mmCIF file of C-alpha atoms in Angstrom:
data_model
loop_
_atom_site.group_PDB
_atom_site.id
_atom_site.type_symbol
_atom_site.label_atom_id
_atom_site.label_comp_id
_atom_site.label_asym_id
_atom_site.label_seq_id
_atom_site.Cartn_x
_atom_site.Cartn_y
_atom_site.Cartn_z
ATOM 1 C CA TYR M 618 26.856 2.861 5.978
ATOM 2 C CA PRO M 619 28.162 6.003 5.064
ATOM 3 C CA PRO M 620 31.998 6.999 6.814
ATOM 4 C CA THR M 621 30.915 9.138 9.854
ATOM 5 C CA GLY M 622 31.626 12.724 8.209
ATOM 6 C CA SER M 623 30.572 12.129 4.974
ATOM 7 C CA ILE M 624 27.014 12.740 5.227
ATOM 8 C CA SER M 625 26.396 16.850 3.526
ATOM 9 C CA ALA M 626 24.480 18.724 5.852
ATOM 10 C CA GLU M 627 21.200 18.200 3.455
ATOM 11 C CA GLY M 628 21.282 14.841 4.630
ATOM 12 C CA HIS M 629 23.025 14.020 1.137
ATOM 13 C CA VAL M 630 25.075 10.221 1.268
ATOM 14 C CA PRO M 631 28.477 10.487 -1.106
ATOM 15 C CA GLY M 632 26.442 8.249 -4.282
ATOM 16 C CA GLY M 633 23.330 10.737 -4.449
ATOM 17 C CA PHE M 634 21.560 8.978 -1.836
ATOM 18 C CA ASP M 635 19.350 10.215 0.988
ATOM 19 C CA ILE M 636 19.148 8.902 4.433
ATOM 20 C CA ALA M 637 15.727 8.171 5.749
ATOM 21 C CA ALA M 638 13.975 11.011 7.202
ATOM 22 C CA ASN M 639 10.390 12.556 7.674
ATOM 23 C CA VAL M 640 9.068 14.073 5.383
ATOM 24 C CA PRO M 641 6.927 16.353 7.660
ATOM 25 C CA THR M 642 3.896 17.057 5.010
ATOM 26 C CA ALA M 643 2.381 13.304 4.371
ATOM 27 C CA PRO M 644 0.186 12.326 5.907
ATOM 28 C CA VAL M 645 -0.076 13.068 10.250
ATOM 29 C CA PHE M 646 -1.384 9.049 10.293
ATOM 30 C CA CYS M 647 -1.315 5.211 7.989
ATOM 31 C CA GLY M 648 -1.971 2.714 8.409
ATOM 32 C CA GLY M 649 2.071 1.877 6.247
ATOM 33 C CA GLY M 650 3.260 3.144 2.881
ATOM 34 C CA PHE M 651 4.714 1.408 -0.417
ATOM 35 C CA ILE M 652 7.161 3.213 -3.377
ATOM 36 C CA ALA M 653 5.248 2.508 -6.638
ATOM 37 C CA MET M 654 6.675 1.728 -9.404
ATOM 38 C CA PRO M 655 7.628 2.496 -11.701
ATOM 39 C CA ALA M 656 6.221 6.012 -10.667
ATOM 40 C CA GLN M 657 8.546 6.909 -7.798
ATOM 41 C CA ILE M 658 5.175 7.258 -5.626
ATOM 42 C CA LEU M 659 4.939 7.195 -1.954
ATOM 43 C CA VAL M 660 2.126 4.928 -1.148
ATOM 44 C CA THR M 661 0.230 5.964 1.924
ATOM 45 C CA TRP M 662 -2.829 3.729 3.516
ATOM 46 C CA ALA M 663 -5.605 3.736 6.275
ATOM 47 C CA SER M 664 -4.199 7.523 5.374
ATOM 48 C CA SER M 665 -5.384 10.823 7.643
ATOM 49 C CA THR M 666 -5.850 14.263 5.518
ATOM 50 C CA VAL M 667 -5.809 18.218 7.766
ATOM 51 C CA GLU M 668 -10.487 19.464 7.625
ATOM 52 C CA ASP M 669 -10.735 22.424 8.879
ATOM 53 C CA ILE M 670 -11.226 20.493 12.725
ATOM 54 C CA GLY M 671 -7.986 18.873 12.561
ATOM 55 C CA VAL M 672 -6.335 15.864 10.632
ATOM 56 C CA LEU M 673 -8.891 12.902 10.454
ATOM 57 C CA GLN M 674 -8.004 9.347 9.947
ATOM 58 C CA ASP M 675 -9.957 7.072 7.171
ATOM 59 C CA PRO M 676 -9.566 3.740 7.491
ATOM 60 C CA LEU M 677 -10.144 3.581 3.587
ATOM 61 C CA LEU M 678 -8.344 5.971 2.445
ATOM 62 C CA VAL M 679 -5.180 5.999 -0.150
ATOM 63 C CA ARG M 680 -3.649 8.692 -0.298
ATOM 64 C CA TRP M 681 0.209 9.360 -2.440
ATOM 65 C CA SER M 682 2.423 12.266 -2.535
ATOM 66 C CA ASP M 683 3.951 13.592 -6.314
ATOM 67 C CA GLN M 684 6.147 12.023 -8.391
ATOM 68 C CA LEU M 685 9.502 11.273 -7.427
ATOM 69 C CA ASN M 686 8.997 14.409 -4.520
ATOM 70 C CA PHE M 687 7.574 12.734 -1.367
ATOM 71 C CA THR M 688 7.257 16.166 0.696
ATOM 72 C CA ASN M 689 4.669 17.713 -2.109
ATOM 73 C CA TRP M 690 0.563 15.941 -1.406
ATOM 74 C CA VAL M 691 -0.989 18.510 -2.700
ATOM 75 C CA ASP M 692 -2.968 17.289 -5.008
ATOM 76 C CA SER M 693 -3.015 19.690 -8.462
ATOM 77 C CA SER M 694 -3.161 20.461 -12.386
ATOM 78 C CA THR M 695 0.916 20.063 -11.081
ATOM 79 C CA SER M 696 1.054 17.750 -8.969
ATOM 80 C CA GLN M 697 0.640 14.165 -8.987
ATOM 81 C CA ALA M 698 -0.486 13.535 -5.818
ATOM 82 C CA GLY M 699 -3.602 12.790 -4.699
ATOM 83 C CA ALA M 700 -6.133 10.034 -3.075
ATOM 84 C CA TYR M 701 -9.062 7.113 -2.845
ATOM 85 C CA HIS M 702 -11.256 6.006 -0.683
ATOM 86 C CA VAL M 703 -11.670 2.192 -1.669
ATOM 87 C CA PRO M 704 -15.623 1.419 -2.108
ATOM 88 C CA THR M 705 -15.728 -1.422 0.943
ATOM 89 C CA GLY M 706 -14.934 -2.610 3.600
ATOM 90 C CA SER M 707 -14.150 -1.092 6.304
ATOM 91 C CA ILE M 708 -10.390 -0.744 7.058
ATOM 92 C CA ILE M 709 -7.765 -0.741 5.039
ATOM 93 C CA ARG M 710 -5.363 -3.578 7.063
ATOM 94 C CA GLY M 711 -2.045 -3.725 4.119
ATOM 95 C CA GLY M 712 -0.734 -2.878 1.115
ATOM 96 C CA LEU M 713 1.813 -3.948 -1.457
ATOM 97 C CA GLN M 714 3.906 -3.263 -4.804
ATOM 98 C CA ALA M 715 3.539 -6.097 -7.206
ATOM 99 C CA ILE M 716 5.148 -7.135 -9.963
ATOM 100 C CA GLN M 717 2.937 -5.110 -12.040
ATOM 101 C CA GLN M 718 0.640 -2.867 -10.031
ATOM 102 C CA GLY M 719 0.462 -1.918 -6.818
ATOM 103 C CA LEU M 720 -2.114 -4.184 -4.378
ATOM 104 C CA ILE M 721 -4.169 -2.412 -1.619
ATOM 105 C CA TRP M 722 -6.524 -5.026 1.275
ATOM 106 C CA THR M 723 -8.837 -3.867 3.131
ATOM 107 C CA ASP M 724 -10.473 -6.460 5.554
ATOM 108 C CA ILE M 725 -13.094 -7.490 2.948
ATOM 109 C CA ASP M 726 -11.505 -7.295 -0.888
ATOM 110 C CA LEU M 727 -8.537 -6.983 -2.765
ATOM 111 C CA TYR M 728 -7.871 -3.998 -5.075
ATOM 112 C CA SER M 729 -4.967 -3.776 -7.798
ATOM 113 C CA MET M 730 -3.573 -0.450 -8.200
ATOM 114 C CA SER M 731 -2.178 0.896 -11.562
ATOM 115 C CA TYR M 732 -0.381 3.402 -12.532
ATOM 116 C CA VAL M 733 -2.146 5.524 -15.096
ATOM 117 C CA GLY M 734 -0.644 8.979 -15.058
ATOM 118 C CA GLN M 735 -2.510 12.789 -15.308
ATOM 119 C CA PRO M 736 -5.389 13.079 -14.737
ATOM 120 C CA LEU M 737 -6.132 10.315 -12.376
ATOM 121 C CA VAL M 738 -2.910 9.497 -11.943
ATOM 122 C CA PHE M 739 -4.146 6.070 -10.616
ATOM 123 C CA GLY M 740 -6.170 3.817 -11.668
ATOM 124 C CA PHE M 741 -8.478 1.433 -8.947
ATOM 125 C CA ASN M 742 -9.501 -1.922 -9.054
ATOM 126 C CA LYS M 743 -11.440 -4.687 -6.760
ATOM 127 C CA ILE M 744 -10.080 -7.919 -7.952
ATOM 128 C CA GLY M 745 -10.462 -10.253 -5.527
ATOM 129 C CA SER M 746 -13.781 -10.447 -3.080
ATOM 130 C CA GLY M 747 -14.249 -11.962 0.971
ATOM 131 C CA CYS M 748 -10.135 -12.064 0.525
ATOM 132 C CA GLY M 749 -9.076 -8.895 2.593
ATOM 133 C CA LEU M 750 -5.903 -9.693 4.447
ATOM 134 C CA ILE M 751 -6.523 -10.830 8.495
ATOM 135 C CA GLY M 752 -3.926 -8.961 9.645
ATOM 136 C CA LYS M 753 -0.874 -5.592 7.837
ATOM 137 C CA HIS M 754 2.127 -8.393 8.523
ATOM 138 C CA ALA M 755 0.017 -11.657 6.926
ATOM 139 C CA LEU M 756 1.186 -11.525 3.161
ATOM 140 C CA THR M 757 4.346 -11.976 1.310
ATOM 141 C CA GLN M 758 6.110 -12.696 -1.689
ATOM 142 C CA LEU M 759 7.883 -15.496 -4.049
ATOM 143 C CA ARG M 760 8.893 -15.386 -7.128
ATOM 144 C CA GLY M 761 5.864 -12.746 -8.615
ATOM 145 C CA ILE M 762 2.902 -14.806 -6.438
ATOM 146 C CA THR M 763 1.487 -13.464 -3.803
ATOM 147 C CA PHE M 764 0.121 -14.836 -1.200
ATOM 148 C CA TRP M 765 -2.414 -13.791 1.900
ATOM 149 C CA MET M 766 -4.137 -15.787 4.315
ATOM 150 C CA SER M 767 -8.032 -13.842 5.611
ATOM 151 C CA SER M 768 -10.043 -14.413 8.312
ATOM 152 C CA GLY M 769 -11.052 -17.432 6.613
ATOM 153 C CA ASP M 770 -8.839 -18.944 4.596
ATOM 154 C CA PHE M 771 -5.457 -18.164 3.026
ATOM 155 C CA PHE M 772 -5.245 -16.874 -1.233
ATOM 156 C CA VAL M 773 -2.826 -16.989 -4.087
ATOM 157 C CA LEU M 774 -2.231 -13.757 -6.102
ATOM 158 C CA GLY M 775 -0.854 -15.097 -9.408
ATOM 159 C CA GLY M 776 -1.475 -15.632 -13.728
ATOM 160 C CA SER M 777 -4.970 -17.369 -13.416
ATOM 161 C CA GLY M 778 -5.986 -14.398 -10.347
ATOM 162 C CA VAL M 779 -7.152 -15.429 -6.939
ATOM 163 C CA GLN M 780 -7.415 -17.832 -5.925
ATOM 164 C CA PRO M 781 -7.912 -19.928 -2.715
ATOM 165 C CA MET M 782 -4.904 -22.228 -2.049
ATOM 166 C CA PRO M 783 -5.730 -25.791 -1.073
ATOM 167 C CA CYS M 784 -3.424 -26.084 2.295
ATOM 168 C CA SER M 785 -2.424 -29.386 5.356
ATOM 169 C CA VAL M 786 -2.866 -26.976 7.848
ATOM 170 C CA TRP M 787 -6.342 -24.895 7.378
ATOM 171 C CA ASP M 788 -8.443 -27.003 10.596
ATOM 172 C CA PHE M 789 -5.266 -26.334 12.300
ATOM 173 C CA VAL M 790 -4.810 -22.940 11.619
ATOM 174 C CA PHE M 791 -9.112 -21.569 11.279
ATOM 175 C CA GLN M 792 -9.854 -24.328 13.873
ATOM 176 C CA ASN M 793 -7.882 -22.895 16.341
ATOM 177 C CA LEU M 794 -7.792 -19.726 15.387
#
C-alpha cells in the first residue's frame, strides 16, 4: 500500500496506478467479472440492464465496458462496450481470462470469448457441451491449462480441447455429493 498522504484527491497513487473503486456506471448486479486481455475490457456475467420498469438481472447476459474505460458501458459506434446473451443454459456460473481467450461457463456448457474488434468486439463459440460449472469457484488454471468441476465430472481444457479428466476420487466425490 502507498504511504499515507501519497494518494491524490482523484485517487491516483504515485507511479500511475489507481486505487480500486466502485464503478457507478457498471451493471448494478452481476455474478462476477474479469479483465479481458490484452484488450483491457472489464467483462461481467449474469449482468443487469436498466429497463423502463427498473433494473433487470439476466442470468445469461455477458456485458463489457469500453476498451481502457471501465466507466463507459454504453454500446455505441464510438465505444467498444457491448453485451451478449448466451443461448444455452439457465445461468452463467463463472468466467475466467485464460491464456488466449475468455471462458464463460453456464450450468451446462462452456463458451470461449475472443476479442475480434469492432463492430462485434467479442466472438463467442461453444467449445464444450455437458461440461458446465458446478459452482462459482470450482475452476482453476495451472500452466495454461484450465481445470473445473461440473455436476457430473471433472474436466480439463488444454491443447486437445475440452476433455473429461480421469480422477481416482470420482466415486467418492460424485457418489457423496
